[in-house]
Short mmCIF file of C-alpha atoms in Angstrom, two decimals:
data_model
loop_
_atom_site.label_atom_id
_atom_site.label_comp_id
_atom_site.label_asym_id
_atom_site.label_seq_id
_atom_site.Cartn_x
_atom_site.Cartn_y
_atom_site.Cartn_z
CA UNK A 1 -14.68 -27.46 37.59
CA UNK A 2 -12.37 -30.45 37.54
CA UNK A 3 -10.88 -32.32 34.66
CA UNK A 4 -13.17 -35.20 35.39
CA UNK A 5 -16.18 -33.11 34.38
CA UNK A 6 -15.09 -33.23 30.74
CA UNK A 7 -14.69 -36.75 29.49
CA UNK A 8 -12.72 -37.42 26.32
CA UNK A 9 -12.76 -35.21 23.26
CA UNK A 10 -16.37 -34.10 23.20
CA UNK A 11 -18.51 -31.23 24.49
CA UNK A 12 -20.91 -33.52 26.33
CA UNK A 13 -21.69 -32.16 29.78
CA UNK A 14 -20.38 -28.68 28.96
CA UNK A 15 -21.40 -26.37 31.84
CA UNK A 16 -21.89 -23.27 29.65
CA UNK A 17 -25.35 -22.88 28.18
CA UNK A 18 -25.42 -22.26 24.45
CA UNK A 19 -21.68 -22.77 23.93
CA UNK A 20 -21.34 -26.52 23.43
CA UNK A 21 -21.17 -26.06 19.66
CA UNK A 22 -18.31 -23.58 19.99
CA UNK A 23 -16.38 -25.93 22.25
CA UNK A 24 -16.90 -28.79 19.79
CA UNK A 25 -15.53 -26.62 16.95
CA UNK A 26 -12.41 -25.90 18.99
CA UNK A 27 -11.91 -29.59 19.72
CA UNK A 28 -12.14 -30.38 16.01
CA UNK A 29 -9.56 -27.68 15.20
CA UNK A 30 -7.25 -29.12 17.87
CA UNK A 31 -7.57 -32.60 16.34
CA UNK A 32 -6.46 -31.18 12.99
CA UNK A 33 -3.55 -29.30 14.58
CA UNK A 34 -2.32 -32.47 16.29
CA UNK A 35 -1.94 -34.03 12.85
CA UNK A 36 0.62 -31.37 11.89
CA UNK A 37 -1.35 -28.42 10.51
CA UNK A 38 -1.18 -24.91 11.98
CA UNK A 39 -4.57 -23.63 13.13
CA UNK A 40 -5.74 -20.06 13.75
CA UNK A 41 -9.10 -19.21 15.34
CA UNK A 42 -10.64 -15.97 16.59
CA UNK A 43 -13.61 -16.19 18.97
CA UNK A 44 -15.63 -13.01 18.50
CA UNK A 45 -18.40 -11.41 20.52
CA UNK A 46 -19.24 -8.30 22.52
CA UNK A 47 -17.96 -7.73 26.03
CA UNK A 48 -19.61 -10.14 28.45
CA UNK A 49 -20.66 -12.66 25.80
CA UNK A 50 -18.54 -15.45 27.30
CA UNK A 51 -15.39 -15.37 25.16
CA UNK A 52 -13.06 -15.61 28.13
CA UNK A 53 -15.14 -18.35 29.78
CA UNK A 54 -15.07 -20.50 26.64
CA UNK A 55 -11.35 -19.87 26.17
CA UNK A 56 -10.53 -20.80 29.77
CA UNK A 57 -12.63 -23.95 29.59
CA UNK A 58 -10.85 -25.03 26.42
CA UNK A 59 -7.42 -24.29 27.90
CA UNK A 60 -8.33 -26.28 31.00
CA UNK A 61 -9.22 -29.15 28.70
CA UNK A 62 -5.84 -28.81 26.95
CA UNK A 63 -3.94 -28.79 30.24
CA UNK A 64 -5.79 -31.53 32.10
CA UNK A 65 -7.57 -33.79 29.63
CA UNK A 66 -5.79 -33.63 26.27
CA UNK A 67 -2.41 -35.30 26.33
CA UNK A 68 0.79 -33.72 25.07
CA UNK A 69 -0.54 -30.17 24.69
CA UNK A 70 1.50 -27.18 25.85
CA UNK A 71 -0.30 -23.88 26.48
CA UNK A 72 1.23 -20.41 26.11
CA UNK A 73 -1.21 -17.68 27.13
CA UNK A 74 -1.46 -13.92 27.38
CA UNK A 75 -4.20 -11.42 28.17
CA UNK A 76 -4.60 -7.96 26.68
CA UNK A 77 -4.99 -5.03 29.05
CA UNK A 78 -5.84 -1.41 28.30
CA UNK A 79 -3.22 0.02 30.65
CA UNK A 80 -0.46 -2.45 29.76
CA UNK A 81 -1.01 -1.79 26.06
CA UNK A 82 1.18 1.31 26.40
CA UNK A 83 4.21 -0.91 27.09
CA UNK A 84 5.92 -2.51 24.09
CA UNK A 85 6.21 -6.30 24.51
CA UNK A 86 3.77 -6.48 27.44
CA UNK A 87 1.85 -9.24 25.68
CA UNK A 88 4.94 -10.94 24.25
CA UNK A 89 6.48 -11.16 27.72
CA UNK A 90 3.46 -13.12 28.96
CA UNK A 91 3.84 -15.68 26.18
CA UNK A 92 7.59 -16.03 26.71
CA UNK A 93 7.48 -15.74 30.51
CA UNK A 94 10.13 -13.02 30.39
CA UNK A 95 10.20 -9.52 31.82
CA UNK A 96 8.52 -6.92 29.57
CA UNK A 97 10.30 -3.96 28.04
CA UNK A 98 13.51 -5.74 27.05
CA UNK A 99 15.77 -4.94 24.13
CA UNK A 100 15.53 -7.07 21.01
CA UNK A 101 19.25 -6.80 20.37
CA UNK A 102 20.67 -10.22 19.57
CA UNK A 103 17.26 -11.87 20.00
CA UNK A 104 16.14 -10.68 23.42
CA UNK A 105 19.62 -10.01 24.75
CA UNK A 106 20.69 -6.75 26.31
CA UNK A 107 19.82 -4.95 29.53
CA UNK A 108 16.29 -4.41 30.77
CA UNK A 109 14.79 -1.05 29.83
CA UNK A 110 13.29 1.38 32.38
CA UNK A 111 9.98 0.33 33.95
CA UNK A 112 7.86 2.76 31.99
CA UNK A 113 6.71 3.57 28.46
CA UNK A 114 9.46 3.27 25.88
CA UNK A 115 9.63 4.28 22.21
CA UNK A 116 8.09 1.91 19.71
CA UNK A 117 10.33 -0.89 18.50
CA UNK A 118 12.04 -0.64 15.16
CA UNK A 119 11.06 -2.97 12.34
CA UNK A 120 14.31 -4.90 12.82
CA UNK A 121 13.55 -5.41 16.51
CA UNK A 122 10.05 -6.67 15.75
CA UNK A 123 11.49 -9.19 13.28
CA UNK A 124 14.07 -10.33 15.86
CA UNK A 125 11.39 -10.92 18.48
CA UNK A 126 9.22 -12.70 15.92
CA UNK A 127 12.15 -14.97 15.05
CA UNK A 128 12.60 -15.78 18.73
CA UNK A 129 8.93 -16.65 19.19
CA UNK A 130 8.85 -18.72 16.00
CA UNK A 131 11.94 -20.69 17.03
CA UNK A 132 10.44 -21.24 20.49
CA UNK A 133 7.18 -22.57 19.06
CA UNK A 134 8.94 -24.87 16.61
CA UNK A 135 11.00 -26.35 19.44
CA UNK A 136 7.94 -26.89 21.65
CA UNK A 137 5.80 -28.48 18.92
CA UNK A 138 8.52 -31.05 18.27
CA UNK A 139 7.48 -32.62 21.60
CA UNK A 140 3.71 -32.14 21.33
CA UNK A 141 1.01 -29.75 20.20
CA UNK A 142 1.11 -26.10 21.28
CA UNK A 143 -1.80 -23.73 21.91
CA UNK A 144 -1.00 -20.01 21.82
CA UNK A 145 -3.96 -18.29 23.50
CA UNK A 146 -4.52 -14.51 23.56
CA UNK A 147 -7.53 -13.22 25.46
CA UNK A 148 -8.74 -9.74 24.45
CA UNK A 149 -6.31 -9.46 21.56
CA UNK A 150 -7.71 -5.98 20.83
CA UNK A 151 -6.12 -4.79 24.10
CA UNK A 152 -2.65 -6.13 23.30
CA UNK A 153 0.22 -3.70 22.75
CA UNK A 154 0.90 -2.93 19.09
CA UNK A 155 4.40 -4.42 19.09
CA UNK A 156 3.18 -7.77 20.43
CA UNK A 157 0.37 -7.77 17.87
CA UNK A 158 2.82 -7.26 15.02
CA UNK A 159 5.16 -9.96 16.35
CA UNK A 160 2.26 -12.39 16.72
CA UNK A 161 0.85 -11.89 13.23
CA UNK A 162 4.35 -11.94 11.69
CA UNK A 163 4.78 -15.44 13.12
CA UNK A 164 1.25 -16.59 12.25
CA UNK A 165 1.75 -15.68 8.58
CA UNK A 166 4.94 -17.73 8.29
CA UNK A 167 4.41 -20.87 10.36
CA UNK A 168 3.43 -23.93 8.32
CA UNK A 169 3.27 -27.69 8.89
CA UNK A 170 3.59 -27.36 12.66
CA UNK A 171 1.42 -28.55 15.53
CA UNK A 172 0.53 -25.05 16.71
CA UNK A 173 -2.92 -23.55 17.34
CA UNK A 174 -3.33 -19.80 17.68
CA UNK A 175 -6.53 -19.08 19.60
CA UNK A 176 -7.59 -15.46 20.14
CA UNK A 177 -10.63 -13.62 21.48
CA UNK A 178 -11.76 -10.34 19.91
CA UNK A 179 -14.49 -7.83 20.72
CA UNK A 180 -15.61 -6.39 17.36
CA UNK A 181 -16.74 -3.21 19.12
CA UNK A 182 -13.10 -2.54 20.07
CA UNK A 183 -11.53 -3.67 16.80
CA UNK A 184 -10.59 -0.07 15.94
CA UNK A 185 -7.79 -0.38 18.51
CA UNK A 186 -6.06 -2.96 16.32
CA UNK A 187 -3.76 -1.73 13.51
CA UNK A 188 -5.53 -2.05 10.18
CA UNK A 189 -3.07 -4.53 8.68
CA UNK A 190 -3.26 -6.78 11.74
CA UNK A 191 -7.06 -6.56 11.79
CA UNK A 192 -7.26 -7.44 8.09
CA UNK A 193 -5.27 -10.59 8.76
CA UNK A 194 -7.18 -11.63 11.90
CA UNK A 195 -10.52 -11.19 10.13
CA UNK A 196 -9.39 -12.60 6.77
CA UNK A 197 -9.77 -16.06 5.27
CA UNK A 198 -6.52 -17.34 6.83
CA UNK A 199 -8.07 -17.21 10.32
CA UNK A 200 -11.28 -19.05 11.24
CA UNK A 201 -13.88 -16.94 13.05
CA UNK A 202 -16.25 -18.39 15.65
CA UNK A 203 -18.88 -15.83 16.72
CA UNK A 204 -20.67 -16.18 20.05
CA UNK A 205 -24.35 -15.70 19.34
CA UNK A 206 -26.65 -13.98 21.88
CA UNK A 207 -28.45 -16.29 24.25
CA UNK A 208 -32.06 -17.08 23.39
CA UNK A 209 -34.92 -16.88 25.93
CA UNK A 210 -34.97 -20.69 26.09
CA UNK A 211 -31.23 -20.78 26.83
CA UNK A 212 -31.70 -18.13 29.54
CA UNK A 213 -34.34 -20.32 31.16
CA UNK A 214 -31.90 -23.24 31.07
CA UNK A 215 -29.12 -21.04 32.49
CA UNK A 216 -31.27 -19.83 35.40
CA UNK A 217 -32.32 -23.37 36.20
CA UNK A 218 -28.77 -24.77 36.12
CA UNK A 219 -27.00 -21.99 37.99
CA UNK A 220 -29.54 -20.77 40.53
CA UNK A 221 -32.39 -23.24 40.51
CA UNK A 222 -34.76 -20.55 39.23
CA UNK A 223 -37.73 -21.50 37.11
CA UNK A 224 -38.07 -18.50 34.79
CA UNK A 225 -41.23 -17.99 32.79
CA UNK A 226 -40.92 -17.45 29.05
CA UNK A 227 -41.99 -13.83 29.57
CA UNK A 228 -39.27 -13.18 32.17
CA UNK A 229 -36.62 -14.83 30.01
CA UNK A 230 -37.68 -12.75 27.00
CA UNK A 231 -37.51 -9.58 29.11
CA UNK A 232 -33.99 -10.46 30.25
CA UNK A 233 -32.84 -11.06 26.68
CA UNK A 234 -34.39 -7.81 25.50
CA UNK A 235 -32.75 -5.84 28.33
CA UNK A 236 -29.28 -7.39 27.95
CA UNK A 237 -29.29 -8.12 24.19
CA UNK A 238 -28.73 -11.76 25.10
CA UNK A 239 -25.25 -11.14 26.54
CA UNK A 240 -24.39 -13.76 29.12
CA UNK A 241 -22.54 -11.71 31.76
CA UNK A 242 -25.27 -9.16 32.59
CA UNK A 243 -27.89 -11.92 32.46
CA UNK A 244 -26.03 -13.90 35.12
CA UNK A 245 -25.37 -10.77 37.19
CA UNK A 246 -29.04 -9.73 37.20
CA UNK A 247 -30.19 -13.24 38.08
CA UNK A 248 -27.84 -13.23 41.06
CA UNK A 249 -28.37 -9.64 42.22
CA UNK A 250 -32.15 -9.25 42.04
CA UNK A 251 -34.50 -11.01 44.48
CA UNK A 252 -35.96 -14.26 43.22
CA UNK A 253 -39.49 -12.83 43.39
CA UNK A 254 -38.50 -10.31 40.69
CA UNK A 255 -38.82 -13.02 38.07
CA UNK A 256 -42.22 -14.24 39.25
CA UNK A 257 -44.04 -11.01 38.39
CA UNK A 258 -44.26 -8.73 35.35
CA UNK A 259 -41.49 -6.13 35.24
CA UNK A 260 -41.64 -3.12 32.87
CA UNK A 261 -37.88 -2.55 33.09
CA UNK A 262 -34.72 -3.82 34.73
CA UNK A 263 -31.88 -1.91 36.41
CA UNK A 264 -28.24 -2.01 35.32
CA UNK A 265 -26.04 -4.44 37.19
CA UNK A 266 -23.83 -3.28 40.04
CA UNK A 267 -20.76 -3.80 37.82
CA UNK A 268 -22.18 -1.52 35.12
CA UNK A 269 -23.13 1.14 37.67
CA UNK A 270 -19.64 1.09 39.16
CA UNK A 271 -18.03 1.33 35.73
CA UNK A 272 -20.23 4.26 34.69
CA UNK A 273 -19.41 6.12 37.91
CA UNK A 274 -15.70 5.53 37.35
CA UNK A 275 -15.81 6.74 33.73
CA UNK A 276 -17.91 9.81 34.52
CA UNK A 277 -15.63 10.77 37.40
CA UNK A 278 -12.79 11.16 34.89
CA UNK A 279 -14.89 12.73 32.13
CA UNK A 280 -15.36 16.28 30.93
CA UNK A 281 -18.46 18.23 32.05
CA UNK A 282 -19.72 18.05 28.47
CA UNK A 283 -19.66 14.26 28.42
CA UNK A 284 -21.34 14.09 31.83
CA UNK A 285 -24.18 16.31 30.59
CA UNK A 286 -24.62 14.34 27.36
CA UNK A 287 -24.46 10.96 29.15
CA UNK A 288 -27.04 12.04 31.72
CA UNK A 289 -29.36 13.26 28.96
CA UNK A 290 -28.90 10.05 26.97
CA UNK A 291 -29.61 7.85 29.97
CA UNK A 292 -32.85 9.71 30.68
CA UNK A 293 -34.05 9.73 27.07
CA UNK A 294 -33.43 6.03 26.40
CA UNK A 295 -31.60 3.96 23.80
CA UNK A 296 -33.09 5.22 20.52
CA UNK A 297 -32.59 8.93 21.09
CA UNK A 298 -31.80 11.40 18.32
CA UNK A 299 -28.84 13.76 18.51
CA UNK A 300 -31.19 16.74 18.49
CA UNK A 301 -33.02 15.43 21.54
CA UNK A 302 -29.78 14.77 23.41
CA UNK A 303 -28.54 18.26 22.54
CA UNK A 304 -31.75 19.89 23.78
CA UNK A 305 -31.94 18.00 27.08
CA UNK A 306 -28.22 18.26 27.85
CA UNK A 307 -28.09 21.97 27.06
CA UNK A 308 -25.11 21.33 24.78
CA UNK A 309 -25.35 22.82 21.30
CA UNK A 310 -22.24 21.01 19.98
CA UNK A 311 -22.24 17.43 21.27
CA UNK A 312 -20.03 15.58 18.77
CA UNK A 313 -16.88 16.17 20.83
CA UNK A 314 -18.60 14.73 23.91
CA UNK A 315 -19.87 11.78 21.85
CA UNK A 316 -16.34 11.08 20.61
CA UNK A 317 -15.06 11.16 24.18
CA UNK A 318 -17.87 8.87 25.31
CA UNK A 319 -17.20 6.44 22.49
CA UNK A 320 -13.49 6.24 23.36
CA UNK A 321 -14.44 5.53 26.97
CA UNK A 322 -16.88 2.80 25.94
CA UNK A 323 -19.76 4.77 27.44
CA UNK A 324 -21.70 5.99 24.39
CA UNK A 325 -22.35 4.65 20.91
CA UNK A 326 -23.80 6.24 17.79
CA UNK A 327 -25.98 4.42 15.26
CA UNK A 328 -26.96 6.11 12.03
CA UNK A 329 -29.83 5.01 9.77
CA UNK A 330 -31.65 6.67 6.91
CA UNK A 331 -34.41 8.03 9.12
CA UNK A 332 -32.47 9.47 12.04
CA UNK A 333 -29.24 9.45 14.00
CA UNK A 334 -29.54 7.67 17.32
CA UNK A 335 -27.09 7.10 20.14
CA UNK A 336 -26.77 4.12 22.43
CA UNK A 337 -25.89 4.50 26.11
CA UNK A 338 -23.54 1.64 27.02
#
């Protein structure tokens, strides 16, 4: 998409179905920031709901349409989260794993995991970032964007929130994306701040059957019936990414007939294979039983089919891997497979 596809400061012509309202909210926040008020926004939603797509569209607008806006961006990553300052280094365009002595001075540390930073080092890095932002905003507005903030290293998270709590009267917008399902990865104090009243939250709602019909028509020229669209929403919980993947992967005639069920996407199948290949035999047995029994399966049923008397350890392992979930209600305990 080119800059010309977004005219002015409005969401008119937005290519993402069901997200025009979110984009308009971000534009309004940016207008306020440009008047000299710090803004902080967290876009929330499950994996595949379109958080990254909305963020990238807004950043493209900031870079190519909005005038006088500087963008600093970083992306959280599960593997890089083990390295202190991995996220900070993306924002500052410096090498990761550097000493905080004398505000980022000192030799580079070894290219591997290092001990956690001291409190004094965190404050030093925060001071450097704050000074950098204040200097940039003197020449125009600044957007600090963090995609998948829940996958950022702890040190960068603490530096970021330290600065966010103390920056006032500046033309700076902090824009983050967060998956609530992975919020347990974030330190409690940081999570309390990011979900508190100081930070605006914009949730991405599931797509409706009508929006799925619109999406299929726009992207692939498919004319989905209301029944097919409802089936897609029910299968995917209205999450945009698997909806798009299924529309692209399955033959067009799939959507012209009644279907009792839908398969997982190729991406989901590949991810499950990868996770199971590195899993314990207990988790493999429990996951196989859960996938056969369906979504609303009790723990007793999973235990019986898997042949595992004690399954909580396997469930914990599956939850950490993002493979299994557990939902408890007054009537029964049920687990969710992916």
